[in-house]
Coordinates of C-alpha atoms and ligand atoms in Angstrom, one line a residue:
M27 CA -3.2 43.0 38.0
T28 CA 0.1 41.1 38.4
M29 CA 1.6 41.3 41.9
L30 CA 5.3 42.1 42.0
D31 CA 7.7 41.3 44.8
E32 CA 10.8 43.3 45.7
T33 CA 12.8 41.9 42.8
E34 CA 10.0 42.8 40.4
L35 CA 9.4 39.2 39.4
P36 CA 5.7 38.4 38.7
L37 CA 4.3 36.3 41.5
V38 CA 1.3 35.2 39.5
V39 CA 1.9 33.3 36.3
S40 CA -0.9 32.7 33.9
P41 CA -1.4 28.9 33.5
A42 CA -2.0 29.6 29.8
S43 CA 1.6 30.8 29.4
D44 CA 3.2 28.3 31.8
H45 CA 4.3 25.4 29.5
G46 CA 5.8 23.5 32.4
F47 CA 2.4 23.5 34.2
A48 CA 0.6 22.6 31.0
L49 CA 2.7 19.5 30.6
R50 CA 2.4 18.5 34.3
F51 CA -1.3 19.0 34.0
L52 CA -1.5 16.9 30.8
D53 CA 0.6 14.1 32.3
A54 CA -1.5 14.1 35.5
G55 CA -4.7 14.0 33.5
N56 CA -3.4 11.1 31.4
A57 CA -2.5 9.2 34.6
L58 CA -6.1 9.3 35.9
P59 CA -7.7 5.8 36.0
G60 CA -10.7 7.0 33.9
I61 CA -8.4 8.4 31.2
R62 CA -6.2 5.3 31.3
A63 CA -9.4 3.2 30.9
L64 CA -10.4 5.4 27.9
K65 CA -7.3 4.7 25.9
P66 CA -8.0 1.0 25.1
L67 CA -11.6 1.9 24.3
M68 CA -10.4 4.3 21.7
L69 CA -7.7 1.9 20.4
E70 CA -10.5 -0.7 19.9
Q71 CA -12.6 1.8 17.9
L72 CA -9.5 2.8 15.8
A73 CA -9.0 -0.8 14.8
L74 CA -5.4 -0.1 13.6
R75 CA -3.7 -2.4 11.2
R76 CA -0.2 -2.6 9.9
G77 CA 0.6 -0.1 7.2
M78 CA -2.2 2.3 8.1
H79 CA -1.8 6.1 8.0
V80 CA -3.0 7.7 11.2
L81 CA -3.4 11.4 12.1
E82 CA -3.8 12.7 15.7
L83 CA -5.0 16.2 16.1
G84 CA -4.1 18.0 19.3
C85 CA -1.5 15.3 20.1
G86 CA 0.0 17.0 23.2
A87 CA 3.1 15.2 24.3
G88 CA 2.5 12.5 21.8
D89 CA 2.2 9.4 24.1
D90 CA -0.7 8.0 22.1
V91 CA 1.0 8.7 18.8
R92 CA 3.8 6.4 19.8
A93 CA 1.2 3.7 20.8
F94 CA -0.4 4.0 17.3
A95 CA 3.1 3.8 15.6
R96 CA 3.8 0.5 17.3
R97 CA 0.5 -0.9 15.9
V98 CA 0.9 0.3 12.3
G99 CA 4.5 -0.7 12.2
P100 CA 7.4 0.7 10.0
E101 CA 5.3 0.4 6.8
G102 CA 2.7 2.8 8.3
R103 CA 2.7 6.5 9.0
V104 CA 1.6 8.4 12.1
V105 CA 1.4 12.2 12.2
G106 CA 0.8 14.2 15.4
I107 CA -0.3 17.8 15.0
D108 CA -0.5 20.3 17.9
A109 CA -0.8 24.0 18.0
S110 CA 1.6 24.4 20.8
P111 CA 5.3 24.5 19.8
P112 CA 6.5 23.4 23.3
M113 CA 4.1 20.4 23.2
V114 CA 5.4 19.4 19.8
A115 CA 9.0 19.7 21.0
E116 CA 8.2 17.6 24.1
A117 CA 6.5 15.0 21.8
A118 CA 9.6 14.8 19.6
R119 CA 11.9 14.6 22.7
R120 CA 9.9 11.7 24.2
T121 CA 10.0 9.9 20.8
A122 CA 13.7 10.3 20.0
G123 CA 15.8 7.1 19.7
R124 CA 12.7 4.8 19.4
N125 CA 12.9 4.2 15.7
L126 CA 9.2 4.8 15.2
A127 CA 7.4 5.9 12.0
V128 CA 6.1 9.1 13.5
E129 CA 6.2 12.8 12.5
F130 CA 5.2 15.7 14.8
A131 CA 4.4 19.1 13.5
V132 CA 3.1 22.4 14.8
G133 CA -0.3 23.0 13.1
D134 CA -3.8 24.2 13.4
A135 CA -6.6 21.5 13.5
L136 CA -8.9 24.2 12.1
A137 CA -6.9 24.5 8.9
L138 CA -4.8 21.4 8.1
E139 CA -2.0 21.6 5.6
L140 CA -2.4 18.0 4.6
E141 CA -3.5 16.3 1.3
P142 CA -7.2 15.3 0.9
G143 CA -7.8 11.5 1.4
S144 CA -4.3 10.8 2.8
F145 CA -5.2 9.1 6.1
D146 CA -7.0 5.9 7.2
R147 CA -7.7 7.1 10.7
V148 CA -8.0 10.5 12.6
R149 CA -8.0 10.5 16.4
I150 CA -9.0 13.6 18.4
E151 CA -9.0 13.5 22.2
R152 CA -9.9 16.4 24.4
L153 CA -9.1 19.0 21.8
L154 CA -12.5 20.2 20.6
M155 CA -13.5 21.5 24.1
H156 CA -10.6 23.9 23.9
V157 CA -10.3 24.7 20.2
A158 CA -10.4 28.5 19.4
G159 CA -12.9 28.1 16.6
D160 CA -15.8 26.0 15.6
P161 CA -15.4 22.3 16.5
A162 CA -17.4 21.5 13.3
T163 CA -14.5 22.9 11.2
V164 CA -12.1 20.5 12.8
L165 CA -14.4 17.6 12.0
R166 CA -14.8 18.8 8.4
E167 CA -11.0 19.1 8.1
S168 CA -10.8 15.5 9.5
A169 CA -13.3 14.3 6.9
R170 CA -11.3 16.0 4.1
V171 CA -8.0 14.3 5.0
L172 CA -9.6 10.8 5.4
R173 CA -9.8 8.5 2.5
P174 CA -13.1 6.8 1.6
G175 CA -13.7 4.1 4.2
G176 CA -11.5 6.0 6.7
R177 CA -12.7 6.6 10.3
A178 CA -12.5 9.3 12.9
V179 CA -12.5 8.5 16.7
V180 CA -13.2 11.5 18.9
F181 CA -13.4 11.9 22.7
D182 CA -14.5 15.0 24.5
F183 CA -16.0 16.0 27.8
D184 CA -19.4 17.7 28.5
W185 CA -18.8 20.2 31.2
D186 CA -22.4 20.5 32.4
A187 CA -22.1 16.8 33.3
L188 CA -19.6 17.5 36.1
V189 CA -20.9 15.9 39.3
I190 CA -19.5 17.0 42.7
E191 CA -20.5 15.6 46.1
G192 CA -19.6 17.4 49.3
A193 CA -20.9 21.0 49.1
D194 CA -24.0 23.1 49.0
R195 CA -26.3 22.0 46.1
E196 CA -27.4 25.3 44.7
L197 CA -23.9 26.9 44.9
T198 CA -22.4 23.8 43.4
R199 CA -24.8 24.0 40.5
R200 CA -23.8 27.7 39.9
I201 CA -20.2 26.8 40.0
V202 CA -20.5 23.8 37.6
R203 CA -22.5 26.0 35.2
S204 CA -19.9 28.8 35.3
C205 CA -17.0 26.3 34.8
S206 CA -18.9 24.8 31.8
D207 CA -19.5 28.3 30.3
A208 CA -15.8 29.2 30.8
I209 CA -14.7 26.3 28.7
R210 CA -14.7 27.5 25.0
N211 CA -16.8 24.6 23.8
G212 CA -18.1 23.2 27.1
W213 CA -21.1 21.3 25.5
V214 CA -19.1 19.7 22.7
G215 CA -19.4 16.2 24.3
R216 CA -23.1 15.9 23.7
A217 CA -22.8 17.6 20.3
L218 CA -20.3 15.1 18.9
P219 CA -22.7 12.7 17.1
R220 CA -24.5 15.7 15.4
L221 CA -21.2 17.4 14.5
L222 CA -19.8 14.2 13.0
R223 CA -22.9 13.7 10.9
G224 CA -22.8 17.3 9.8
A225 CA -19.2 17.0 8.8
G226 CA -20.1 14.2 6.4
F227 CA -19.5 11.1 8.5
A228 CA -21.7 8.0 8.3
D229 CA -22.3 5.1 10.7
V230 CA -21.8 7.5 13.7
T231 CA -21.6 5.9 17.1
A232 CA -21.5 7.5 20.6
V233 CA -20.7 5.9 23.9
P234 CA -20.6 7.8 27.2
H235 CA -17.5 7.4 29.4
G236 CA -17.1 8.9 32.8
V237 CA -13.9 10.0 34.5
A238 CA -13.6 10.2 38.3
I239 CA -11.6 13.2 39.4
P240 CA -9.6 13.0 42.6
Y241 CA -9.5 16.0 44.9
D242 CA -6.0 17.3 44.1
F243 CA -6.7 17.1 40.3
F244 CA -10.1 18.7 40.9
G245 CA -8.4 21.7 42.4
W246 CA -6.1 22.1 39.4
L247 CA -9.1 21.7 37.1
V248 CA -11.4 24.3 38.5
S249 CA -9.3 26.8 40.5
S250 CA -8.0 29.0 37.6
H251 CA -11.5 29.4 36.3
L252 CA -12.8 30.2 39.8
D253 CA -10.2 33.0 40.2
E254 CA -11.6 34.6 37.0
A255 CA -15.2 34.0 38.1
L256 CA -14.5 35.7 41.4
A257 CA -12.8 38.7 39.6
T258 CA -15.9 39.1 37.4
G259 CA -18.3 38.9 40.3
L260 CA -20.0 35.6 39.6
F261 CA -19.5 34.6 43.2
T262 CA -18.7 36.4 46.4
P263 CA -15.4 35.6 48.1
Q264 CA -17.4 34.4 51.1
E265 CA -19.4 31.9 48.9
L266 CA -16.2 30.5 47.4
I267 CA -14.4 30.2 50.8
A268 CA -17.4 28.4 52.2
W269 CA -17.6 26.1 49.2
W270 CA -14.0 25.1 49.4
D271 CA -14.3 24.7 53.2
E272 CA -17.1 22.2 52.7
L273 CA -15.2 20.3 50.1
D274 CA -12.1 20.2 52.3
R275 CA -14.2 18.8 55.1
A276 CA -15.8 16.2 52.7
H277 CA -12.3 15.3 51.4
A278 CA -10.9 14.9 54.9
A279 CA -13.9 12.6 55.8
G280 CA -13.4 10.6 52.7
D281 CA -16.7 11.8 51.3
F282 CA -15.6 14.0 48.3
Y283 CA -16.5 12.6 44.9
A284 CA -16.3 14.2 41.5
A285 CA -16.7 12.8 38.0
L286 CA -16.9 14.3 34.5
L287 CA -18.8 12.7 31.6
G288 CA -17.3 12.4 28.2
I289 CA -18.4 10.8 24.9
V290 CA -16.4 8.5 22.6
A291 CA -17.8 9.1 19.2
T292 CA -16.8 7.6 15.9
G293 CA -17.8 8.1 12.2
T294 CA -16.8 6.7 8.9
I295 CA -16.3 8.3 5.5
A296 CA -18.5 6.4 3.1
A297 CA -16.8 4.6 0.3
P298 CA -17.9 5.9 -3.2
Ligands
SAM2 C1 -6.0 18.4 26.7 S1 -4.7 18.3 25.5 C2 -4.9 16.7 24.9 C3 -3.6 16.1 24.3 C4 -3.7 14.7 23.8 N1 -4.8 14.5 22.9 C5 -3.8 13.6 24.9 O1 -4.8 12.9 24.9 O2 -2.8 13.5 25.7 C6 -5.3 19.3 24.1 C7 -4.2 19.7 23.1 O3 -4.8 20.3 22.0 C8 -3.9 21.3 21.5 N2 -4.6 22.3 20.7 C9 -5.5 23.2 21.1 N3 -6.0 23.9 20.0 C10 -5.4 23.3 18.9 C11 -5.6 23.5 17.5 N4 -6.4 24.5 17.0 N5 -4.9 22.8 16.6 C12 -4.1 21.8 17.1 N6 -3.9 21.5 18.5 C13 -4.6 22.3 19.3 C14 -3.3 21.9 22.8 O4 -2.0 22.5 22.5 C15 -3.1 20.6 23.6 O5 -1.8 20.0 23.5

């Protein structure tokens, strides 16, 4: 139920429909030291050269698309696709006036309107856990648009590998499991090597990469799910209050720690 105040304005806004929040959340996530440390690892795996054609699926606000464009130069091509029109508009706004060879478009990574064999690289970061469909379809689409010898570089989290220090062990386990199950594809991190091979990629590699989650970001990350879990009776209000009280105390004492494991996976389309 949406609560209304005297002026009939909704007091509760769904995070899914709040684009300002989605952008602040994305920017805050990209500012985490663990995510910042991930970017050069992925760039190294991408091994971009001048003139390459690069596709980013789920490009968000396009910050990495601009980084790719600087590496491939004006003779290259970088395309950023995202399902969210406000994200694509923000990506275009952040790119205006930079004279970079980039294109942004609203599109669905599950059904790309792109020519087969038209890209040298596809990069996919933190899209597959959310995609409203089978992550394998996104990887098959990636394989289709890559030329022979082309490479995909993919990063995603595995939500059962969320570690949290500071609260009751059994309740924390239940909460981690419920968060993982609430993410559309919460286990996609561990599945990436298998999914890449299944989509036709060869020479598949997978390297684990952990991201430490500070307390304020942790609250953003889990709280909307916990509201839903409470509403569906997965936890009692008393359990949740006690859990957060323990975490607040741990944080105040400097003892809170949380981290989430992700996997950087790569695969290549075999040359004929
Ligand atoms: C967590 S953000 C990651 C953004 C970006 N990769 C980055 O590292 O900053 C996930 C993005 O995937 C987009 N997305 C979700 N489903 C999609 C789909 N089916 N096709 C294309 N983009 C999608 C969302 O709109 C969102 O911008």
